[in-house]
PDB file of C-alpha atoms in Angstrom:
ATOM      1  CA  LYS N   4      -4.367  -0.719 -24.607  1.00 84.00           C
ATOM      2  CA  GLN N   5      -7.520  -1.293 -22.827  1.00 87.00           C
ATOM      3  CA  PHE N   6      -6.308  -3.981 -20.597  1.00 90.00           C
ATOM      4  CA  PRO N   7      -5.072  -1.801 -17.500  1.00 90.00           C
ATOM      5  CA  LYS N   8      -8.718  -0.034 -17.548  1.00 91.00           C
ATOM      6  CA  GLN N   9     -10.838  -3.194 -17.914  1.00 95.00           C
ATOM      7  CA  THR N  10      -8.542  -5.084 -16.162  1.00 95.00           C
ATOM      8  CA  SER N  11      -9.348  -2.149 -12.821  1.00 94.00           C
ATOM      9  CA  ALA N  12     -13.745  -2.778 -13.594  1.00 96.00           C
ATOM     10  CA  HIS N  13     -13.583  -6.242 -14.408  1.00 97.00           C
ATOM     11  CA  LEU N  14     -11.295  -6.926 -11.179  1.00 97.00           C
ATOM     12  CA  TRP N  15     -13.801  -4.662  -9.560  1.00 97.00           C
ATOM     13  CA  GLY N  16     -17.579  -6.702 -10.854  1.00 98.00           C
ATOM     14  CA  ALA N  17     -16.084 -10.192  -9.079  1.00 98.00           C
ATOM     15  CA  GLY N  18     -15.538  -8.291  -5.670  1.00 98.00           C
ATOM     16  CA  ARG N  19     -18.772  -6.654  -6.229  1.00 98.00           C
ATOM     17  CA  GLU N  20     -19.939 -10.296  -7.525  1.00 98.00           C
ATOM     18  CA  ALA N  21     -18.293 -11.978  -4.452  1.00 98.00           C
ATOM     19  CA  ALA N  22     -19.557 -10.016  -1.884  1.00 98.00           C
ATOM     20  CA  THR N  23     -22.734  -9.253  -2.583  1.00 98.00           C
ATOM     21  CA  LYS N  24     -24.020 -13.159  -4.248  1.00 98.00           C
ATOM     22  CA  ILE N  25     -22.143 -15.655  -2.057  1.00 98.00           C
ATOM     23  CA  ILE N  26     -19.730 -13.306   0.816  1.00 98.00           C
ATOM     24  CA  LEU N  27     -23.177 -11.590   2.471  1.00 98.00           C
ATOM     25  CA  PRO N  28     -26.478 -13.015   1.888  1.00 98.00           C
ATOM     26  CA  THR N  29     -24.818 -16.308   4.272  1.00 98.00           C
ATOM     27  CA  GLN N  30     -27.390 -16.079   7.512  1.00 98.00           C
ATOM     28  CA  GLY N  31     -26.059 -14.687  10.456  1.00 98.00           C
ATOM     29  CA  LEU N  32     -24.415 -11.868   8.667  1.00 98.00           C
ATOM     30  CA  LYS N  33     -26.795  -9.723   6.139  1.00 97.00           C
ATOM     31  CA  LYS N  34     -28.824 -12.606   6.910  1.00 97.00           C
ATOM     32  CA  TYR N  35     -29.599 -12.383  10.771  1.00 97.00           C
ATOM     33  CA  PRO N  36     -29.925 -15.972  11.896  1.00 98.00           C
ATOM     34  CA  PRO N  37     -33.284 -17.353  13.489  1.00 97.00           C
ATOM     35  CA  ALA N  38     -34.355 -15.642  17.275  1.00 97.00           C
ATOM     36  CA  THR N  39     -33.424 -16.385  20.320  1.00 96.00           C
ATOM     37  CA  ASP N  40     -34.425 -15.894  24.100  1.00 95.00           C
ATOM     38  CA  ALA N  41     -32.778 -12.932  23.459  1.00 95.00           C
ATOM     39  CA  ASN N  42     -34.983 -11.491  21.299  1.00 97.00           C
ATOM     40  CA  ARG N  43     -38.420 -12.536  23.713  1.00 97.00           C
ATOM     41  CA  PRO N  44     -39.476 -10.715  26.835  1.00 98.00           C
ATOM     42  CA  PRO N  45     -39.089 -11.052  29.966  1.00 98.00           C
ATOM     43  CA  VAL N  46     -36.914  -7.505  30.096  1.00 98.00           C
ATOM     44  CA  PRO N  47     -35.034  -6.574  28.829  1.00 98.00           C
ATOM     45  CA  PHE N  48     -34.812  -8.081  25.035  1.00 98.00           C
ATOM     46  CA  TYR N  49     -33.227  -6.796  22.050  1.00 96.00           C
ATOM     47  CA  VAL N  50     -36.379  -5.830  19.393  1.00 97.00           C
ATOM     48  CA  ARG N  51     -34.549  -6.388  16.001  1.00 96.00           C
ATOM     49  CA  GLY N  52     -34.535  -2.962  14.321  1.00 96.00           C
ATOM     50  CA  ARG N  53     -35.474  -1.096  17.045  1.00 98.00           C
ATOM     51  CA  GLY N  54     -33.673  -1.880  20.089  1.00 98.00           C
ATOM     52  CA  THR N  55     -33.927  -3.056  23.605  1.00 98.00           C
ATOM     53  CA  GLU N  56     -36.819  -3.181  25.697  1.00 98.00           C
ATOM     54  CA  THR N  57     -36.698  -2.212  29.167  1.00 98.00           C
ATOM     55  CA  ALA N  58     -40.088  -2.139  31.824  1.00 98.00           C
ATOM     56  CA  HIS N  59     -39.735   1.660  30.545  1.00 98.00           C
ATOM     57  CA  GLY N  60     -39.293   1.347  26.742  1.00 98.00           C
ATOM     58  CA  ASN N  61     -37.958   0.668  23.807  1.00 98.00           C
ATOM     59  CA  LEU N  62     -33.658   2.674  24.391  1.00 98.00           C
ATOM     60  CA  GLY N  63     -33.671   2.804  20.217  1.00 98.00           C
ATOM     61  CA  ASN N  64     -30.410   1.495  20.038  1.00 97.00           C
ATOM     62  CA  SER N  65     -30.472  -0.776  17.129  1.00 98.00           C
ATOM     63  CA  GLU N  66     -28.019   0.413  13.830  1.00 98.00           C
ATOM     64  CA  ARG N  67     -30.113  -2.383  11.471  1.00 98.00           C
ATOM     65  CA  LEU N  68     -26.276  -4.152  11.369  1.00 98.00           C
ATOM     66  CA  GLY N  69     -28.234  -5.937   9.256  1.00 97.00           C
ATOM     67  CA  THR N  70     -28.577  -2.837   6.366  1.00 98.00           C
ATOM     68  CA  GLN N  71     -25.166  -1.011   7.191  1.00 98.00           C
ATOM     69  CA  PHE N  72     -22.895  -3.552   5.489  1.00 98.00           C
ATOM     70  CA  THR N  73     -20.434  -2.234   2.278  1.00 98.00           C
ATOM     71  CA  VAL N  74     -18.965  -2.828  -0.185  1.00 98.00           C
ATOM     72  CA  GLU N  75     -16.062  -0.749  -1.542  1.00 98.00           C
ATOM     73  CA  ARG N  76     -13.574  -0.556  -4.242  1.00 97.00           C
ATOM     74  CA  VAL N  77     -10.639  -0.195  -1.787  1.00 96.00           C
ATOM     75  CA  ASN N  78      -8.285  -0.060  -5.088  1.00 94.00           C
ATOM     76  CA  GLN N  79      -7.570  -1.197  -8.539  1.00 90.00           C
ATOM     77  CA  THR N  80      -7.111  -4.760  -7.508  1.00 91.00           C
ATOM     78  CA  ASN N  81      -8.884  -4.618  -4.012  1.00 96.00           C
ATOM     79  CA  THR N  82     -12.198  -4.888  -2.567  1.00 97.00           C
ATOM     80  CA  LYS N  83     -13.355  -4.287   0.517  1.00 98.00           C
ATOM     81  CA  ILE N  84     -17.086  -5.341   2.858  1.00 98.00           C
ATOM     82  CA  GLY N  85     -17.302  -3.556   6.249  1.00 98.00           C
ATOM     83  CA  ASN N  86     -20.624  -2.254   8.384  1.00 98.00           C
ATOM     84  CA  ARG N  87     -20.934   0.639   9.519  1.00 98.00           C
ATOM     85  CA  ALA N  88     -22.950  -0.301  12.496  1.00 98.00           C
ATOM     86  CA  SER N  89     -21.038   0.041  15.425  1.00 98.00           C
ATOM     87  CA  TYR N  90     -21.530  -2.802  17.467  1.00 97.00           C
ATOM     88  CA  ALA N  91     -20.695  -5.127  14.364  1.00 98.00           C
ATOM     89  CA  PRO N  92     -17.030  -5.728  15.172  1.00 98.00           C
ATOM     90  CA  PHE N  93     -18.635  -7.308  18.530  1.00 98.00           C
ATOM     91  CA  VAL N  94     -21.689  -9.069  16.696  1.00 98.00           C
ATOM     92  CA  VAL N  95     -19.696 -10.440  12.994  1.00 98.00           C
ATOM     93  CA  GLY N  96     -16.488  -8.763  13.875  1.00 98.00           C
ATOM     94  CA  THR N  97     -12.883 -10.567  14.593  1.00 97.00           C
ATOM     95  CA  ASP N  98     -13.923  -8.902  18.234  1.00 98.00           C
ATOM     96  CA  GLN N  99     -17.144 -11.443  18.467  1.00 98.00           C
ATOM     97  CA  ALA N 100     -18.658 -11.400  21.879  1.00 98.00           C
ATOM     98  CA  HIS N 101     -18.014 -14.815  23.008  1.00 98.00           C
ATOM     99  CA  PHE N 102     -22.333 -14.992  23.759  1.00 96.00           C
ATOM    100  CA  MET N 103     -22.641 -14.618  19.729  1.00 97.00           C
ATOM    101  CA  ALA N 104     -21.773 -16.989  17.768  1.00 98.00           C
ATOM    102  CA  PRO N 105     -23.959 -19.536  19.325  1.00 97.00           C
ATOM    103  CA  LYS N 106     -26.697 -18.199  18.607  1.00 96.00           C
ATOM    104  CA  GLY N 107     -25.900 -17.887  15.080  1.00 97.00           C
ATOM    105  CA  TRP N 108     -23.867 -14.767  13.927  1.00 98.00           C
ATOM    106  CA  ARG N 109     -20.716 -15.617  11.988  1.00 98.00           C
ATOM    107  CA  LYS N 110     -17.873 -13.434  11.833  1.00 98.00           C
ATOM    108  CA  LEU N 111     -17.061 -12.101   8.428  1.00 98.00           C
ATOM    109  CA  GLY N 112     -13.459 -13.866   7.440  1.00 98.00           C
ATOM    110  CA  ASP N 113     -14.972 -17.273   8.801  1.00 98.00           C
ATOM    111  CA  VAL N 114     -17.560 -17.366   6.250  1.00 98.00           C
ATOM    112  CA  VAL N 115     -14.538 -15.555   3.678  1.00 98.00           C
ATOM    113  CA  GLU N 116     -12.626 -18.472   4.757  1.00 98.00           C
ATOM    114  CA  GLU N 117     -15.683 -20.884   4.308  1.00 98.00           C
ATOM    115  CA  ARG N 118     -17.361 -19.359   0.663  1.00 98.00           C
ATOM    116  CA  TRP N 119     -13.576 -19.803  -0.857  1.00 98.00           C
ATOM    117  CA  GLY N 120     -13.162 -21.692  -3.216  1.00 98.00           C
ATOM    118  CA  ASP N 121     -17.407 -19.662  -4.542  1.00 98.00           C
ATOM    119  CA  VAL N 122     -15.421 -16.374  -4.614  1.00 98.00           C
ATOM    120  CA  LEU N 123     -12.376 -17.721  -7.199  1.00 98.00           C
ATOM    121  CA  GLU N 124     -14.447 -19.323  -9.393  1.00 98.00           C
ATOM    122  CA  THR N 125     -15.945 -15.941  -9.520  1.00 98.00           C
ATOM    123  CA  TYR N 126     -12.722 -13.599 -10.329  1.00 98.00           C
ATOM    124  CA  ASP N 127     -12.397 -16.966 -12.131  1.00 98.00           C
ATOM    125  CA  LYS N 128     -14.816 -16.171 -14.700  1.00 98.00           C
ATOM    126  CA  TRP N 129     -14.820 -12.391 -14.853  1.00 98.00           C
ATOM    127  CA  VAL N 130     -10.701 -12.962 -15.497  1.00 97.00           C
ATOM    128  CA  LYS N 131     -12.164 -14.858 -18.319  1.00 97.00           C
ATOM    129  CA  LYS N 132     -14.450 -12.195 -19.158  1.00 97.00           C
ATOM    130  CA  LEU N 133     -11.680  -9.819 -18.886  1.00 97.00           C
ATOM    131  CA  LEU N 134      -9.520 -11.226 -21.197  1.00 96.00           C
ATOM    132  CA  THR N 135     -12.559 -12.117 -24.177  1.00 96.00           C
ATOM    133  CA  LYS N 136     -12.680  -8.538 -23.739  1.00 95.00           C
ATOM    134  CA  VAL N 137      -9.429  -7.147 -24.257  1.00 94.00           C
ATOM    135  CA  LYS N 138      -8.881 -10.595 -27.759  1.00 92.00           C
ATOM    136  CA  LEU N 139      -6.712 -11.686 -25.472  1.00 90.00           C
ATOM    137  CA  ARG N 140      -8.556 -15.151 -25.469  1.00 86.00           C
TER     138      ARG N 140
END
């Protein structure tokens, strides 16, 4: 009787752990790559956490991409990683601008593929916990 409820809870635990402990900490996602010349004078240059610095001051257009990642439970079995920053698709998404990868920014999907073995190990661990919890193992 507990199996459906526990399955949902354990798969959410696995998805959340895989997202927050394996995928997102990768440098180039939540952890920014090292600064480049684009982050230093002369103007215009980009100040992380503030925005574009111009000759007339800072535009204040940073949306703090690294703090805007979300991990959501989509349904009983799926977890979704997203980012609320309006420019996220062009920095870490499928529409990544051509000049972002050379600066060290990673596409989220590429990181998931690269770390897939670790993600599967996480799910395996959680499924084993589930089977123990419902006394099927």
